[in-house]
PDB file of C-alpha atoms and ligand atoms in Angstrom:
ATOM      1  CA  MET A   1     123.531 104.478 110.528  1.00 48.00           C
ATOM      2  CA  ARG A   2     122.864 101.098 112.064  1.00 52.00           C
ATOM      3  CA  GLN A   3     121.050 102.718 114.982  1.00 45.00           C
ATOM      4  CA  LEU A   4     118.982 104.800 112.585  1.00 41.00           C
ATOM      5  CA  ALA A   5     117.985 101.765 110.563  1.00 47.00           C
ATOM      6  CA  LEU A   6     117.043  99.942 113.738  1.00 48.00           C
ATOM      7  CA  ALA A   7     114.978 102.863 115.004  1.00 45.00           C
ATOM      8  CA  LEU A   8     113.136 103.120 111.692  1.00 46.00           C
ATOM      9  CA  LEU A   9     112.422  99.415 111.677  1.00 52.00           C
ATOM     10  CA  LEU A  10     111.125  99.411 115.229  1.00 53.00           C
ATOM     11  CA  ALA A  11     108.991 102.456 114.527  1.00 51.00           C
ATOM     12  CA  ALA A  12     107.552 100.672 111.508  1.00 51.00           C
ATOM     13  CA  ILE A  13     106.500  97.777 113.710  1.00 51.00           C
ATOM     14  CA  VAL A  14     104.046  99.774 115.765  1.00 49.00           C
ATOM     15  CA  THR A  15     103.225 102.898 113.770  1.00 47.00           C
ATOM     16  CA  PRO A  16     100.087 103.102 111.634  1.00 42.00           C
ATOM     17  CA  GLN A  17     102.118 103.454 108.440  1.00 38.00           C
ATOM     18  CA  THR A  18     102.725  99.698 108.578  1.00 38.00           C
ATOM     19  CA  ALA A  19      99.044  99.320 107.869  1.00 37.00           C
ATOM     20  CA  VAL A  20      99.757 100.294 104.274  1.00 38.00           C
ATOM     21  CA  ALA A  21     101.912  97.225 103.765  1.00 39.00           C
ATOM     22  CA  ALA A  22      99.722  95.149 106.039  1.00 40.00           C
ATOM     23  CA  GLN A  23      96.446  95.932 104.301  1.00 41.00           C
ATOM     24  CA  ALA A  24      97.215  93.547 101.453  1.00 42.00           C
ATOM     25  CA  GLU A  25      96.532  90.650 103.808  1.00 43.00           C
ATOM     26  CA  PRO A  26      93.254  90.507 105.774  1.00 44.00           C
ATOM     27  CA  SER A  27      93.604  90.522 109.551  1.00 43.00           C
ATOM     28  CA  VAL A  28      93.049  87.115 111.100  1.00 45.00           C
ATOM     29  CA  SER A  29      91.255  88.840 113.987  1.00 45.00           C
ATOM     30  CA  ASP A  30      88.361  89.553 111.619  1.00 46.00           C
ATOM     31  CA  PRO A  31      86.134  86.450 111.964  1.00 44.00           C
ATOM     32  CA  SER A  32      84.757  86.868 108.457  1.00 44.00           C
ATOM     33  CA  THR A  33      88.204  86.483 106.952  1.00 46.00           C
ATOM     34  CA  LYS A  34      89.774  84.185 109.506  1.00 47.00           C
ATOM     35  CA  PRO A  35      91.677  81.432 107.744  1.00 46.00           C
ATOM     36  CA  LYS A  36      91.445  77.824 108.883  1.00 46.00           C
ATOM     37  CA  ALA A  37      95.213  77.518 109.170  1.00 48.00           C
ATOM     38  CA  PRO A  38      97.386  80.048 111.025  1.00 49.00           C
ATOM     39  CA  THR A  39      98.542  82.906 108.835  1.00 54.00           C
ATOM     40  CA  LEU A  40     102.288  83.337 108.888  1.00 58.00           C
ATOM     41  CA  PRO A  41     104.382  85.726 106.815  1.00 61.00           C
ATOM     42  CA  ILE A  42     107.018  83.928 104.787  1.00 59.00           C
ATOM     43  CA  ILE A  43     110.381  85.390 103.930  1.00 60.00           C
ATOM     44  CA  THR A  44     110.876  84.743 100.253  1.00 54.00           C
ATOM     45  CA  ASP A  45     113.971  86.753  99.393  1.00 63.00           C
ATOM     46  CA  ASP A  46     116.573  85.191 101.673  1.00 75.00           C
ATOM     47  CA  GLU A  47     117.075  81.479 101.152  1.00 80.00           C
ATOM     48  CA  ASN A  48     119.917  81.387 103.666  1.00 91.00           C
ATOM     49  CA  LEU A  49     118.140  82.847 106.666  1.00 94.00           C
ATOM     50  CA  TYR A  50     117.389  79.523 108.349  1.00 95.00           C
ATOM     51  CA  LYS A  51     121.056  78.541 108.101  1.00 95.00           C
ATOM     52  CA  THR A  52     122.194  81.974 109.292  1.00 96.00           C
ATOM     53  CA  PHE A  53     120.143  81.507 112.463  1.00 97.00           C
ATOM     54  CA  GLY A  54     121.724  78.107 113.086  1.00 97.00           C
ATOM     55  CA  GLU A  55     118.833  75.959 111.869  1.00 96.00           C
ATOM     56  CA  ARG A  56     116.625  74.242 114.450  1.00 97.00           C
ATOM     57  CA  GLY A  57     119.364  73.944 117.087  1.00 98.00           C
ATOM     58  CA  GLY A  58     120.133  77.638 116.795  1.00 98.00           C
ATOM     59  CA  LEU A  59     116.468  78.581 117.133  1.00 98.00           C
ATOM     60  CA  VAL A  60     116.094  76.390 120.243  1.00 98.00           C
ATOM     61  CA  GLN A  61     119.046  78.180 121.851  1.00 98.00           C
ATOM     62  CA  ILE A  62     117.648  81.566 120.842  1.00 98.00           C
ATOM     63  CA  MET A  63     114.308  80.803 122.508  1.00 98.00           C
ATOM     64  CA  ASP A  64     116.002  79.466 125.652  1.00 98.00           C
ATOM     65  CA  ASP A  65     118.042  82.670 125.886  1.00 98.00           C
ATOM     66  CA  VAL A  66     115.277  85.121 125.088  1.00 98.00           C
ATOM     67  CA  MET A  67     112.784  83.537 127.491  1.00 98.00           C
ATOM     68  CA  VAL A  68     115.203  84.226 130.359  1.00 98.00           C
ATOM     69  CA  ARG A  69     115.354  87.856 129.210  1.00 98.00           C
ATOM     70  CA  TRP A  70     111.562  88.164 128.864  1.00 98.00           C
ATOM     71  CA  LEU A  71     111.173  86.792 132.380  1.00 98.00           C
ATOM     72  CA  ALA A  72     113.724  89.315 133.697  1.00 98.00           C
ATOM     73  CA  ASN A  73     112.238  92.382 131.980  1.00 98.00           C
ATOM     74  CA  PRO A  74     109.481  93.993 134.087  1.00 98.00           C
ATOM     75  CA  ARG A  75     107.523  94.944 130.955  1.00 98.00           C
ATOM     76  CA  THR A  76     107.315  91.402 129.613  1.00 98.00           C
ATOM     77  CA  ARG A  77     107.613  89.259 132.769  1.00 98.00           C
ATOM     78  CA  PRO A  78     103.920  89.552 133.807  1.00 97.00           C
ATOM     79  CA  PHE A  79     102.869  87.958 130.517  1.00 97.00           C
ATOM     80  CA  PHE A  80     105.323  85.070 130.536  1.00 98.00           C
ATOM     81  CA  GLU A  81     105.716  84.037 134.173  1.00 97.00           C
ATOM     82  CA  GLY A  82     102.426  82.132 134.211  1.00 96.00           C
ATOM     83  CA  ALA A  83     102.714  80.694 130.712  1.00 97.00           C
ATOM     84  CA  ASP A  84     103.688  77.147 129.756  1.00 98.00           C
ATOM     85  CA  GLN A  85     107.163  78.309 128.761  1.00 98.00           C
ATOM     86  CA  ALA A  86     108.398  75.024 127.275  1.00 98.00           C
ATOM     87  CA  LYS A  87     105.353  74.758 125.023  1.00 98.00           C
ATOM     88  CA  LEU A  88     105.584  78.408 124.025  1.00 98.00           C
ATOM     89  CA  LYS A  89     109.278  78.107 123.164  1.00 98.00           C
ATOM     90  CA  GLY A  90     108.513  75.051 121.042  1.00 98.00           C
ATOM     91  CA  HIS A  91     105.857  76.940 119.119  1.00 97.00           C
ATOM     92  CA  LEU A  92     108.155  79.930 118.655  1.00 98.00           C
ATOM     93  CA  VAL A  93     110.878  77.668 117.244  1.00 98.00           C
ATOM     94  CA  GLU A  94     108.363  76.234 114.781  1.00 96.00           C
ATOM     95  CA  GLN A  95     107.021  79.667 113.872  1.00 95.00           C
ATOM     96  CA  PHE A  96     110.435  81.228 113.290  1.00 96.00           C
ATOM     97  CA  CYS A  97     111.530  78.131 111.352  1.00 95.00           C
ATOM     98  CA  VAL A  98     108.512  78.450 109.022  1.00 92.00           C
ATOM     99  CA  ILE A  99     109.141  82.177 108.592  1.00 92.00           C
ATOM    100  CA  MET A 100     112.717  81.357 107.575  1.00 93.00           C
ATOM    101  CA  LYS A 101     111.572  78.710 105.119  1.00 90.00           C
ATOM    102  CA  GLY A 102     113.007  75.920 107.231  1.00 93.00           C
ATOM    103  CA  PRO A 103     111.608  72.355 107.128  1.00 93.00           C
ATOM    104  CA  CYS A 104     109.018  72.845 109.881  1.00 93.00           C
ATOM    105  CA  THR A 105     105.287  72.979 110.454  1.00 94.00           C
ATOM    106  CA  TYR A 106     103.733  75.438 112.887  1.00 94.00           C
ATOM    107  CA  SER A 107     101.365  73.642 115.249  1.00 96.00           C
ATOM    108  CA  GLY A 108     100.342  76.571 117.489  1.00 95.00           C
ATOM    109  CA  ARG A 109      97.379  78.908 117.361  1.00 95.00           C
ATOM    110  CA  THR A 110      97.079  82.079 115.293  1.00 93.00           C
ATOM    111  CA  MET A 111      98.567  85.250 116.731  1.00 94.00           C
ATOM    112  CA  ALA A 112      95.068  86.646 117.232  1.00 93.00           C
ATOM    113  CA  GLU A 113      93.909  83.581 119.146  1.00 94.00           C
ATOM    114  CA  SER A 114      96.988  83.168 121.314  1.00 96.00           C
ATOM    115  CA  HIS A 115      97.184  86.824 122.398  1.00 96.00           C
ATOM    116  CA  MET A 116      93.456  87.392 122.860  1.00 95.00           C
ATOM    117  CA  GLY A 117      92.608  88.985 126.205  1.00 95.00           C
ATOM    118  CA  MET A 118      96.254  89.685 127.106  1.00 95.00           C
ATOM    119  CA  ASN A 119      95.945  93.402 126.520  1.00 94.00           C
ATOM    120  CA  VAL A 120      99.516  93.665 125.208  1.00 96.00           C
ATOM    121  CA  ASN A 121     100.459  97.319 124.741  1.00 96.00           C
ATOM    122  CA  GLU A 122     103.068  98.963 122.530  1.00 94.00           C
ATOM    123  CA  GLY A 123     105.579  99.280 125.382  1.00 96.00           C
ATOM    124  CA  SER A 124     105.469  95.547 126.073  1.00 97.00           C
ATOM    125  CA  PHE A 125     105.722  94.811 122.364  1.00 96.00           C
ATOM    126  CA  TYR A 126     108.811  97.031 122.036  1.00 94.00           C
ATOM    127  CA  ALA A 127     110.334  95.432 125.138  1.00 97.00           C
ATOM    128  CA  LEU A 128     109.779  91.944 123.748  1.00 98.00           C
ATOM    129  CA  VAL A 129     111.431  92.873 120.445  1.00 97.00           C
ATOM    130  CA  GLU A 130     114.332  94.605 122.196  1.00 97.00           C
ATOM    131  CA  GLU A 131     115.069  91.542 124.310  1.00 98.00           C
ATOM    132  CA  LEU A 132     114.984  89.414 121.178  1.00 98.00           C
ATOM    133  CA  GLN A 133     117.501  91.766 119.566  1.00 98.00           C
ATOM    134  CA  LYS A 134     119.791  91.433 122.606  1.00 98.00           C
ATOM    135  CA  THR A 135     119.696  87.676 122.187  1.00 98.00           C
ATOM    136  CA  LEU A 136     120.419  87.899 118.470  1.00 98.00           C
ATOM    137  CA  ASN A 137     123.285  90.342 119.051  1.00 98.00           C
ATOM    138  CA  ALA A 138     124.747  88.079 121.726  1.00 98.00           C
ATOM    139  CA  ARG A 139     124.639  85.220 119.224  1.00 97.00           C
ATOM    140  CA  LYS A 140     126.252  87.440 116.581  1.00 97.00           C
ATOM    141  CA  ILE A 141     123.421  87.064 114.097  1.00 97.00           C
ATOM    142  CA  PRO A 142     124.253  89.577 111.328  1.00 96.00           C
ATOM    143  CA  PHE A 143     122.251  92.801 111.459  1.00 95.00           C
ATOM    144  CA  ARG A 144     120.829  92.277 107.973  1.00 93.00           C
ATOM    145  CA  ALA A 145     119.491  88.845 108.913  1.00 94.00           C
ATOM    146  CA  GLN A 146     117.960  90.306 112.101  1.00 95.00           C
ATOM    147  CA  ASN A 147     116.186  92.896 109.979  1.00 93.00           C
ATOM    148  CA  ARG A 148     114.755  90.183 107.729  1.00 91.00           C
ATOM    149  CA  LEU A 149     113.272  88.445 110.732  1.00 93.00           C
ATOM    150  CA  LEU A 150     111.901  91.623 112.326  1.00 92.00           C
ATOM    151  CA  ALA A 151     110.357  92.710 109.039  1.00 89.00           C
ATOM    152  CA  ALA A 152     108.480  89.404 108.900  1.00 89.00           C
ATOM    153  CA  LEU A 153     107.317  89.709 112.517  1.00 91.00           C
ATOM    154  CA  ALA A 154     106.226  93.348 112.208  1.00 88.00           C
ATOM    155  CA  PRO A 155     102.862  92.767 110.441  1.00 87.00           C
ATOM    156  CA  MET A 156     101.804  90.512 113.318  1.00 90.00           C
ATOM    157  CA  HIS A 157     101.600  93.457 115.706  1.00 90.00           C
ATOM    158  CA  ARG A 158      98.051  94.264 114.606  1.00 89.00           C
ATOM    159  CA  ASP A 159      96.872  90.847 115.819  1.00 91.00           C
ATOM    160  CA  ILE A 160      98.736  91.137 119.126  1.00 94.00           C
ATOM    161  CA  ILE A 161      98.557  94.706 120.475  1.00 92.00           C
ATOM    162  CA  GLY A 162      95.420  95.792 122.319  1.00 88.00           C
ATOM    163  CA  LYS A 163      93.582  92.447 122.052  1.00 81.00           C
TER     164      LYS A 163
HETATM  165  C1  HEM B   1     105.883  89.723 116.845  1.00 70.45           C
HETATM  166  C2  HEM B   1     105.677  89.488 118.119  1.00 70.45           C
HETATM  167  C3  HEM B   1     105.186  88.170 118.673  1.00 70.45           C
HETATM  168  C4  HEM B   1     105.221  86.926 118.126  1.00 70.45           C
HETATM  169  C5  HEM B   1     105.795  86.507 116.786  1.00 70.45           C
HETATM  170  C6  HEM B   1     104.610  86.025 119.078  1.00 70.45           C
HETATM  171  C7  HEM B   1     104.466  84.656 118.882  1.00 70.45           C
HETATM  172  C8  HEM B   1     103.803  83.811 119.747  1.00 70.45           C
HETATM  173  C9  HEM B   1     103.565  82.407 119.517  1.00 70.45           C
HETATM  174  C10 HEM B   1     104.010  81.621 118.299  1.00 70.45           C
HETATM  175  C11 HEM B   1     102.897  81.923 120.575  1.00 70.45           C
HETATM  176  C12 HEM B   1     102.456  80.455 120.805  1.00 70.45           C
HETATM  177  C13 HEM B   1     100.976  80.289 120.471  1.00 70.45           C
HETATM  178  C14 HEM B   1     100.492  78.931 120.893  1.00 70.45           C
HETATM  179  O1  HEM B   1     101.107  78.299 121.759  1.00 70.45           O
HETATM  180  O2  HEM B   1      99.471  78.465 120.348  1.00 70.45           O
HETATM  181  C15 HEM B   1     102.719  83.024 121.497  1.00 70.45           C
HETATM  182  C16 HEM B   1     102.102  82.934 122.718  1.00 70.45           C
HETATM  183  C17 HEM B   1     102.264  83.867 123.708  1.00 70.45           C
HETATM  184  N1  HEM B   1     102.701  85.158 123.550  1.00 70.45           N
HETATM  185 FE1  HEM B   1     103.396  85.958 121.854  1.00 70.45          FE
HETATM  186  N2  HEM B   1     104.221  86.726 120.171  1.00 70.45           N
HETATM  187  C18 HEM B   1     104.554  88.036 119.974  1.00 70.45           C
HETATM  188  C19 HEM B   1     104.347  89.089 120.839  1.00 70.45           C
HETATM  189  C20 HEM B   1     104.021  88.933 122.161  1.00 70.45           C
HETATM  190  C21 HEM B   1     104.058  89.974 123.147  1.00 70.45           C
HETATM  191  C22 HEM B   1     104.427  91.430 122.867  1.00 70.45           C
HETATM  192  C23 HEM B   1     103.734  89.394 124.339  1.00 70.45           C
HETATM  193  C24 HEM B   1     103.666  90.024 125.694  1.00 70.45           C
HETATM  194  C25 HEM B   1     104.424  91.006 126.069  1.00 70.45           C
HETATM  195  C26 HEM B   1     103.465  87.996 124.093  1.00 70.45           C
HETATM  196  C27 HEM B   1     103.097  87.070 125.038  1.00 70.45           C
HETATM  197  C28 HEM B   1     102.734  85.765 124.770  1.00 70.45           C
HETATM  198  C29 HEM B   1     102.308  84.821 125.788  1.00 70.45           C
HETATM  199  C30 HEM B   1     102.223  85.078 127.298  1.00 70.45           C
HETATM  200  C31 HEM B   1     101.997  83.624 125.123  1.00 70.45           C
HETATM  201  C32 HEM B   1     101.508  82.304 125.743  1.00 70.45           C
HETATM  202  C33 HEM B   1     100.003  82.222 125.646  1.00 70.45           C
HETATM  203  C34 HEM B   1      99.458  80.941 126.236  1.00 70.45           C
HETATM  204  O3  HEM B   1     100.235  80.082 126.651  1.00 70.45           O
HETATM  205  O4  HEM B   1      98.247  80.808 126.277  1.00 70.45           O
HETATM  206  N3  HEM B   1     103.658  87.762 122.763  1.00 70.45           N
HETATM  207  N4  HEM B   1     103.280  84.157 120.960  1.00 70.45           N
END
């Protein structure tokens, strides 16, 4: 059951059906609708998510762990080995904190801007998410809380894949 739910969620991240849910919000990659501030989905129905993930300290540890995994995975390594990893991890902590309604401000670029020209494909996207799930499992983050996070990240795929 858990595997099925996970498979469905992952499929929803990259399949066109997500566009139905995503259409409500204009894509930030469309210059005519590009907002001045980065667009970030906010989780509104789980007030405890930030605490469940261990607040800021927990998010810092999650990013430290997952970056090692992204650098070890041949599908994600080429993207991350030349990046400013410390800066990226800092922005990811901020982004995840905002998504979880924590007391943070995101100071990075939009997803469209920061992934422009990278040519990320679906395989790399899946690999990145899978490594994140390994980190979250290792840290014993409850499956339901993981799903909340992944559901918030999923709409971003349209600004990241194939740019
Ligand atoms: C839902 C999925 C993703 C999220 C939430 C996400 C989030 C972010 C954030 C917040 C930044 C920092 C932007 C900044 O510093 O201004 C970033 C940059 C970056 N992302 Fe992603 N990302 C995702 C998917 C991916 C994928 C699939 C790849 C490649 C396999 C990737 C590779 C990178 C790289 C290499 C950078 C650094 C760019 C630079 O330093 O110029 N990301 N991402």
